[in-house]
Short mmCIF file of C-alpha atoms in Angstrom, two decimals:
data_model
loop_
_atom_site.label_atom_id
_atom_site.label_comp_id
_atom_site.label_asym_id
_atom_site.label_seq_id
_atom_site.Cartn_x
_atom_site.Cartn_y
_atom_site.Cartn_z
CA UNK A 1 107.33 111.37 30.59
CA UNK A 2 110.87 111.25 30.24
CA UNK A 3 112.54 110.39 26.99
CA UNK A 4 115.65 109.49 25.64
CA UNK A 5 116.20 111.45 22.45
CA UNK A 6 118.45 110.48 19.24
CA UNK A 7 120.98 113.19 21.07
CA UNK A 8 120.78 111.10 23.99
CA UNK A 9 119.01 113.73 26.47
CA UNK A 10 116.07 113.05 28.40
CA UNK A 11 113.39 115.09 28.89
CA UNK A 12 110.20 115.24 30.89
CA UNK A 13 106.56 114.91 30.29
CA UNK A 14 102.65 114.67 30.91
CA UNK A 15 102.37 115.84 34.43
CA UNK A 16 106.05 115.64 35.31
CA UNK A 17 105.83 112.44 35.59
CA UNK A 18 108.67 110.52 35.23
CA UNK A 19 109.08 107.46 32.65
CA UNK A 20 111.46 106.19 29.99
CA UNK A 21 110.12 105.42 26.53
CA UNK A 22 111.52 104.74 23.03
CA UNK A 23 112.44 107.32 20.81
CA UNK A 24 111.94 105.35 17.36
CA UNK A 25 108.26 105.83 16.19
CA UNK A 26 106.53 102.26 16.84
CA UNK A 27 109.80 100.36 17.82
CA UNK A 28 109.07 98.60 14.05
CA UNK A 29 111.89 97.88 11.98
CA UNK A 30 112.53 99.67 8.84
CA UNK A 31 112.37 97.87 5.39
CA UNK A 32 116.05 97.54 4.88
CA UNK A 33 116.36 96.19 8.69
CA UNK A 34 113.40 93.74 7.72
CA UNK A 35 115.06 92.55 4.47
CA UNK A 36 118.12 91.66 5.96
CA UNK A 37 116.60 89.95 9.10
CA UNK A 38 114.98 88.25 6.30
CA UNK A 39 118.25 87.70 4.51
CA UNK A 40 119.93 86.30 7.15
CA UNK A 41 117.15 83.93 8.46
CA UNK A 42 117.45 82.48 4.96
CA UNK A 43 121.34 82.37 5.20
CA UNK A 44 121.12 80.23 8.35
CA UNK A 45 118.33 77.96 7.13
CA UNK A 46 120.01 76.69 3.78
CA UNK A 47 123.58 76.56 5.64
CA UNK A 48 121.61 74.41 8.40
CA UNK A 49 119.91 72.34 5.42
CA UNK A 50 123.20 71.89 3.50
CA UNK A 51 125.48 70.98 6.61
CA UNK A 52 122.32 68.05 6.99
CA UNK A 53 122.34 66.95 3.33
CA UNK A 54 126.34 66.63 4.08
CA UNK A 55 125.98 64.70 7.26
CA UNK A 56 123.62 62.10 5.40
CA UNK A 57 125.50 61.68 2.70
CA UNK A 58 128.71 60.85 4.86
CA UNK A 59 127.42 58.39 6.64
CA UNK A 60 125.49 56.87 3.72
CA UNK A 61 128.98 57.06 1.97
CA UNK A 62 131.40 55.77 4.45
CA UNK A 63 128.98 53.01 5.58
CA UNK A 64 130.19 53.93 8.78
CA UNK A 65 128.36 51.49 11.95
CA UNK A 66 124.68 53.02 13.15
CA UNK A 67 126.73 52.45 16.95
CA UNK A 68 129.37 54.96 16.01
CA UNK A 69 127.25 57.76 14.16
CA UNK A 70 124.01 57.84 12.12
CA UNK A 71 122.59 60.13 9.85
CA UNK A 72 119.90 62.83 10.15
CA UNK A 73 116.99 60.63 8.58
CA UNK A 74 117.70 57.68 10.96
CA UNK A 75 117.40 60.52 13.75
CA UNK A 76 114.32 61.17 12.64
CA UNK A 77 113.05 57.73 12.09
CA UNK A 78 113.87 57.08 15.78
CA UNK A 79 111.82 60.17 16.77
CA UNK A 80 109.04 58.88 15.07
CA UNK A 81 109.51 55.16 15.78
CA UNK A 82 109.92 56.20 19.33
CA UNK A 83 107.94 58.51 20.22
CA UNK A 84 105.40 56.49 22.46
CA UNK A 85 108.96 56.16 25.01
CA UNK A 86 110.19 60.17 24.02
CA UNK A 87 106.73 61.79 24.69
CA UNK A 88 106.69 60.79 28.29
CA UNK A 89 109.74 61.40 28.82
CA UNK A 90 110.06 65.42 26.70
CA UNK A 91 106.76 66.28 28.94
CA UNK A 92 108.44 65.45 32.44
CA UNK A 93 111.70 67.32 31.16
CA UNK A 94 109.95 70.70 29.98
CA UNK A 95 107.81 70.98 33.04
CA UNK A 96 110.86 70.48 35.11
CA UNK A 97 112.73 72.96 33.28
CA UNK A 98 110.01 75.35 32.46
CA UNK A 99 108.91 75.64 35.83
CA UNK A 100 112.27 75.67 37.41
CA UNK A 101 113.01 79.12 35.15
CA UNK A 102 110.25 80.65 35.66
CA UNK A 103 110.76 80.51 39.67
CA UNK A 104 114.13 81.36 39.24
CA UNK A 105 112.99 84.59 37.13
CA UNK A 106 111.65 86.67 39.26
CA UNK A 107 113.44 85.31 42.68
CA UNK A 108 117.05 86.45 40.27
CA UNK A 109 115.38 90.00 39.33
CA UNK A 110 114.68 90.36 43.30
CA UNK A 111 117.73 89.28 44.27
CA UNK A 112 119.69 91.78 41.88
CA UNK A 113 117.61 94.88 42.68
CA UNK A 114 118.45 93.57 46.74
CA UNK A 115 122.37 93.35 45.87
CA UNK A 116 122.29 97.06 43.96
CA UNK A 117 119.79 98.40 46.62
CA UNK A 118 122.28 97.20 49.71
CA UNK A 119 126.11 97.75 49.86
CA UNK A 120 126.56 95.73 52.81
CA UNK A 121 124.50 92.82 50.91
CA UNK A 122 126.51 93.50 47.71
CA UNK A 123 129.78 93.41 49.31
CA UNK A 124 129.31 89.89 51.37
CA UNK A 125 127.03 87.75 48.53
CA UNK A 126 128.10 89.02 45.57
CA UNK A 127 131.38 87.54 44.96
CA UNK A 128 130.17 84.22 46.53
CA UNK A 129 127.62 84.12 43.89
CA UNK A 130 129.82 84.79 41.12
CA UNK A 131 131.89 81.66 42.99
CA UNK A 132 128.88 79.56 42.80
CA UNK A 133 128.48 79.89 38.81
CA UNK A 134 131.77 78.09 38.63
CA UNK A 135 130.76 74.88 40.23
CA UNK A 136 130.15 71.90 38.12
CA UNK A 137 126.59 70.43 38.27
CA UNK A 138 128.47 67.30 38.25
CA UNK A 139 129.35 67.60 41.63
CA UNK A 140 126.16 69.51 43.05
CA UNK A 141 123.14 67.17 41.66
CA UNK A 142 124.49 64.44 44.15
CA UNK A 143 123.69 66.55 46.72
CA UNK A 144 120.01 66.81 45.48
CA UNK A 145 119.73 63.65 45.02
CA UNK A 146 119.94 63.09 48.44
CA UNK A 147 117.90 66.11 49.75
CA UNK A 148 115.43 65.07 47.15
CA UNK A 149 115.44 61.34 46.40
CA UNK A 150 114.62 61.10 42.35
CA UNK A 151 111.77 62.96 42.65
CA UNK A 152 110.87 65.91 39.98
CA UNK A 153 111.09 68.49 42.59
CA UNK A 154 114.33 68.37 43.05
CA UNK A 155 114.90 68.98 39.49
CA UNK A 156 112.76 71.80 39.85
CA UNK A 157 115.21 73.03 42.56
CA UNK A 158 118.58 72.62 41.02
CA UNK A 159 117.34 74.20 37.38
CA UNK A 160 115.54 76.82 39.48
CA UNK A 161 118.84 77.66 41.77
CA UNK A 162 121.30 77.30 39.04
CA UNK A 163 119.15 79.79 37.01
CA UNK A 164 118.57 82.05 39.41
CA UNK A 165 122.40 83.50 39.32
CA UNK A 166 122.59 84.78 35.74
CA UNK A 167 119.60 86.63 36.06
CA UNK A 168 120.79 87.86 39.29
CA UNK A 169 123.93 89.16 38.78
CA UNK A 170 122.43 90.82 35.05
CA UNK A 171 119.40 92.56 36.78
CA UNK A 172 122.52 93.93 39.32
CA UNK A 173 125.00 95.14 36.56
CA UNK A 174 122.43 96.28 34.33
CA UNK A 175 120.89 98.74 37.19
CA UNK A 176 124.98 99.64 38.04
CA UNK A 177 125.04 100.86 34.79
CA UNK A 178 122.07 103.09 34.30
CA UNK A 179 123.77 106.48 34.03
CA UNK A 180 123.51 109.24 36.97
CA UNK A 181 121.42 111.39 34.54
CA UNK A 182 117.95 109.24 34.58
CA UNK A 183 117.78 108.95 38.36
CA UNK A 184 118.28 112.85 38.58
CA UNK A 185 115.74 113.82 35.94
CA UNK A 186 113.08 111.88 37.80
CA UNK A 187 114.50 112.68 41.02
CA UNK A 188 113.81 116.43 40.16
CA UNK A 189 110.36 115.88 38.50
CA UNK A 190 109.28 114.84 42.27
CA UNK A 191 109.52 111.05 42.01
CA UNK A 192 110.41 109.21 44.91
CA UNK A 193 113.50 106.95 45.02
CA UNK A 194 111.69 103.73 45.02
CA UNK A 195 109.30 104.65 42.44
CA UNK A 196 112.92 106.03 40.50
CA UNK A 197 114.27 102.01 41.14
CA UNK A 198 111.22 100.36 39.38
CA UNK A 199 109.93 103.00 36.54
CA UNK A 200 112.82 104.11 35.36
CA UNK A 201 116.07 102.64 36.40
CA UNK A 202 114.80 98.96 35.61
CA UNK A 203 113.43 100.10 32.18
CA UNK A 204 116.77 101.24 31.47
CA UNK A 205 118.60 98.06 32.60
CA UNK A 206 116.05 96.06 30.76
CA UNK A 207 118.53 94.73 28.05
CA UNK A 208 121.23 93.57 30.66
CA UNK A 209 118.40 91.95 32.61
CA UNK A 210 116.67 90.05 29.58
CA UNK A 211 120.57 89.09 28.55
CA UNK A 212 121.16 87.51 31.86
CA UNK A 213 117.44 85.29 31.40
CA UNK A 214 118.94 84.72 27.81
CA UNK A 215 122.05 83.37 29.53
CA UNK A 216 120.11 81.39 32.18
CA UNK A 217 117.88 79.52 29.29
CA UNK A 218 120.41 78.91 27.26
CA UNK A 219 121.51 75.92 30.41
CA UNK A 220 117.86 74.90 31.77
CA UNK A 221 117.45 71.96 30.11
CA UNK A 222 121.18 70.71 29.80
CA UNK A 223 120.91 71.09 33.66
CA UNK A 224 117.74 69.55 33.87
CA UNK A 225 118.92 66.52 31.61
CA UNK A 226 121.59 66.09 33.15
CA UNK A 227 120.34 65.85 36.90
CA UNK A 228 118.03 63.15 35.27
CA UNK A 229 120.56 61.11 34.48
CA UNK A 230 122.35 61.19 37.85
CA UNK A 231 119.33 60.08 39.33
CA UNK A 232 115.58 60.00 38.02
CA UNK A 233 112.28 57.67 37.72
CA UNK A 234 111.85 59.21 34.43
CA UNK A 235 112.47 61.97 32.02
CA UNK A 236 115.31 62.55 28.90
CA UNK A 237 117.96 62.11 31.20
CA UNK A 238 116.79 58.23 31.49
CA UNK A 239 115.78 57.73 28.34
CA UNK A 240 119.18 59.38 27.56
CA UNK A 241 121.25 56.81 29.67
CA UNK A 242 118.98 53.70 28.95
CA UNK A 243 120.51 55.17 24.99
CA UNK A 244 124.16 55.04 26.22
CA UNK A 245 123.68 52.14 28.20
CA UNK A 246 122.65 49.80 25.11
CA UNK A 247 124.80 51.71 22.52
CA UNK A 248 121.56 52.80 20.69
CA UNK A 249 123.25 56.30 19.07
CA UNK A 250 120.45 57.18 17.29
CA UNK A 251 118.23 57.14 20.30
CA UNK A 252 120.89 59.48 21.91
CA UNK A 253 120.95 61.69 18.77
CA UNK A 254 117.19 61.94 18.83
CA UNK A 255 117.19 62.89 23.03
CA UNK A 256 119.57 65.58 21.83
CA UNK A 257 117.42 66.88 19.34
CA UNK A 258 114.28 66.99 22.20
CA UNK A 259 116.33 69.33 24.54
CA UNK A 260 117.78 71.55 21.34
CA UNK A 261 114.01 72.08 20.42
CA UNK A 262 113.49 72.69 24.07
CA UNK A 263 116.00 75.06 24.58
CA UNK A 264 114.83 76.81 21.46
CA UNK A 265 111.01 77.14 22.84
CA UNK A 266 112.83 78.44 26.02
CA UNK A 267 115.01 81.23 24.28
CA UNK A 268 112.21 82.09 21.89
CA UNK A 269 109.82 82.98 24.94
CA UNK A 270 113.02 85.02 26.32
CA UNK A 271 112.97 86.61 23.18
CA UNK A 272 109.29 87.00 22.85
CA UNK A 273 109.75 88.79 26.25
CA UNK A 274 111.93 90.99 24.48
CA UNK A 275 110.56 92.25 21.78
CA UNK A 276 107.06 92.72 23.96
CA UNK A 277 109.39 94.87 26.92
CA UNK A 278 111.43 96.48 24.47
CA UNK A 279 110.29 96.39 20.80
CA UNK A 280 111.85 94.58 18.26
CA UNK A 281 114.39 97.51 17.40
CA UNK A 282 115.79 97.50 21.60
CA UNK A 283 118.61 99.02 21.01
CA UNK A 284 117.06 102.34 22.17
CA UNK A 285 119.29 103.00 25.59
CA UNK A 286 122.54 102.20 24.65
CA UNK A 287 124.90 103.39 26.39
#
């Protein structure tokens, strides 16, 4: 197999056969690294709880109308209160979104390892698609609308499209980066080019890929929300305009809250992924 060592040299093994592995033990965190994930896990959760505890008290405080802001437990009296109408509603969302990433997945890993693989493609797609990050959905999910009529699948389509260039152009910059030396050890060792691409030079580029999904998740359900709204039979992005429409804040506080947790579930599977591809320690190619 071949290794990255702490000096940063790679070496061959069983058989000659060529593959990258870790050079930490078990990939398991050390005590101290455990302590202070554990640390700063407990950081975050009492400055989350305190910045809460403010929020509530402000607005009990201040008196301040429920149609201009409202507190944290009125947020989560409306969950409750309205959950029959949210339920619906979160389940149509998360399949839309959920499915849409996982399409656009492996379709952006292709598409990278096509743009790296081919010059010619590189040089004529690959600064339109960097163009194409910088529209506003504002102006594309119109366009869907029409192709699509108000229908899920169009949904699907837009989250699936718009996620599909992060993970794209990471899979490509990750694989540009994989230095000269890991293609040449396994080159030598008698692997063939292709087998070089997939075993070794997309183990390597693993991080930059799983940053770009990171990137892509962070936006599935905004984008998915947010087509809703243009134009939906149901789904957060109604329930989230029916809100607006009536001046009902905490009902608009509460959506919010449904695509956070979403989003979290999302970026938590991204970083499931993670830890499963890399271990939890995956800092063990850099560069």
């Amino acid at each position: 197999m071949l290794r990255k060592t702490h000096s940063g040299s790679v070496h061959a093994g069983e058989g000659g056969r060529p593959a990258v592995g870790e050079t930490r033990s078990s990939g398991r965190p050390t005590g101290h690294s455990r302590s202070r994930r554990l640390a700063d896990t407990l950081i975050a959760t009492a400055t989350t709880l305190l910045l809460l505890v403010l929020w509530q008290v402000a607005v009990d405080v201040t008196h301040v109308s429920s149609r201009v802001i409202t507190g944290p437990l009125q947020v989560a009296q409306t969950l409750v209160e309205e959950w029959d109408i949210l339920w619906p509603a979160t389940s149509l969302t998360a399949v839309e979104g959920f499915l849409g990433f996982f399409i656009a997945v492996p379709l952006g890993i292709a598409f990278g390892v096509c743009l790296y693989a081919s010059h010619a493609l590189r040089a004529g797609l690959y600064p339109l698609l960097t163009f194409l990050q910088t529209l506003p959905l504002i102006t594309i999910a119109p366009l869907f609308i029409i192709w699509f009529g108000f229908e899920p699948v169009g949904k699907v389509v837009m989250v699936a499209m718009l996620s599909l260039f992060p993970v794209a152009i990471g899979t490509y910059r990750g694989l540009a980066s994989v230095p000269s030396y890991f293609s040449d050890v396994a080159l030598t060792c008698g692997a063939g080019k292709l087998w070089t691409l997939f075993h070794v030079k997309m183990r390597v580029a693993a991080r930059q890929i799983l940053s770009g999904m990171r990137i892509s998740a962070v936006y599935v359900f905004g984008t998915a929300v947010t087509a809703e709204y243009l134009g939906a039979q149901n789904g957060l992005g109604i329930t989230l305009q029916a809100a607006f429409n009536s001046f009902r804040t905490p009902l608009v506080l509460a959506v919010t809250v449904l695509v956070v947790a979403l989003t979290g579930l999302l970026t938590g599977l991204v970083a499931l992924v993670n830890s499963l591809w890399l271990g939890r320690d995956d800092d063990n190619f850099d560069m």
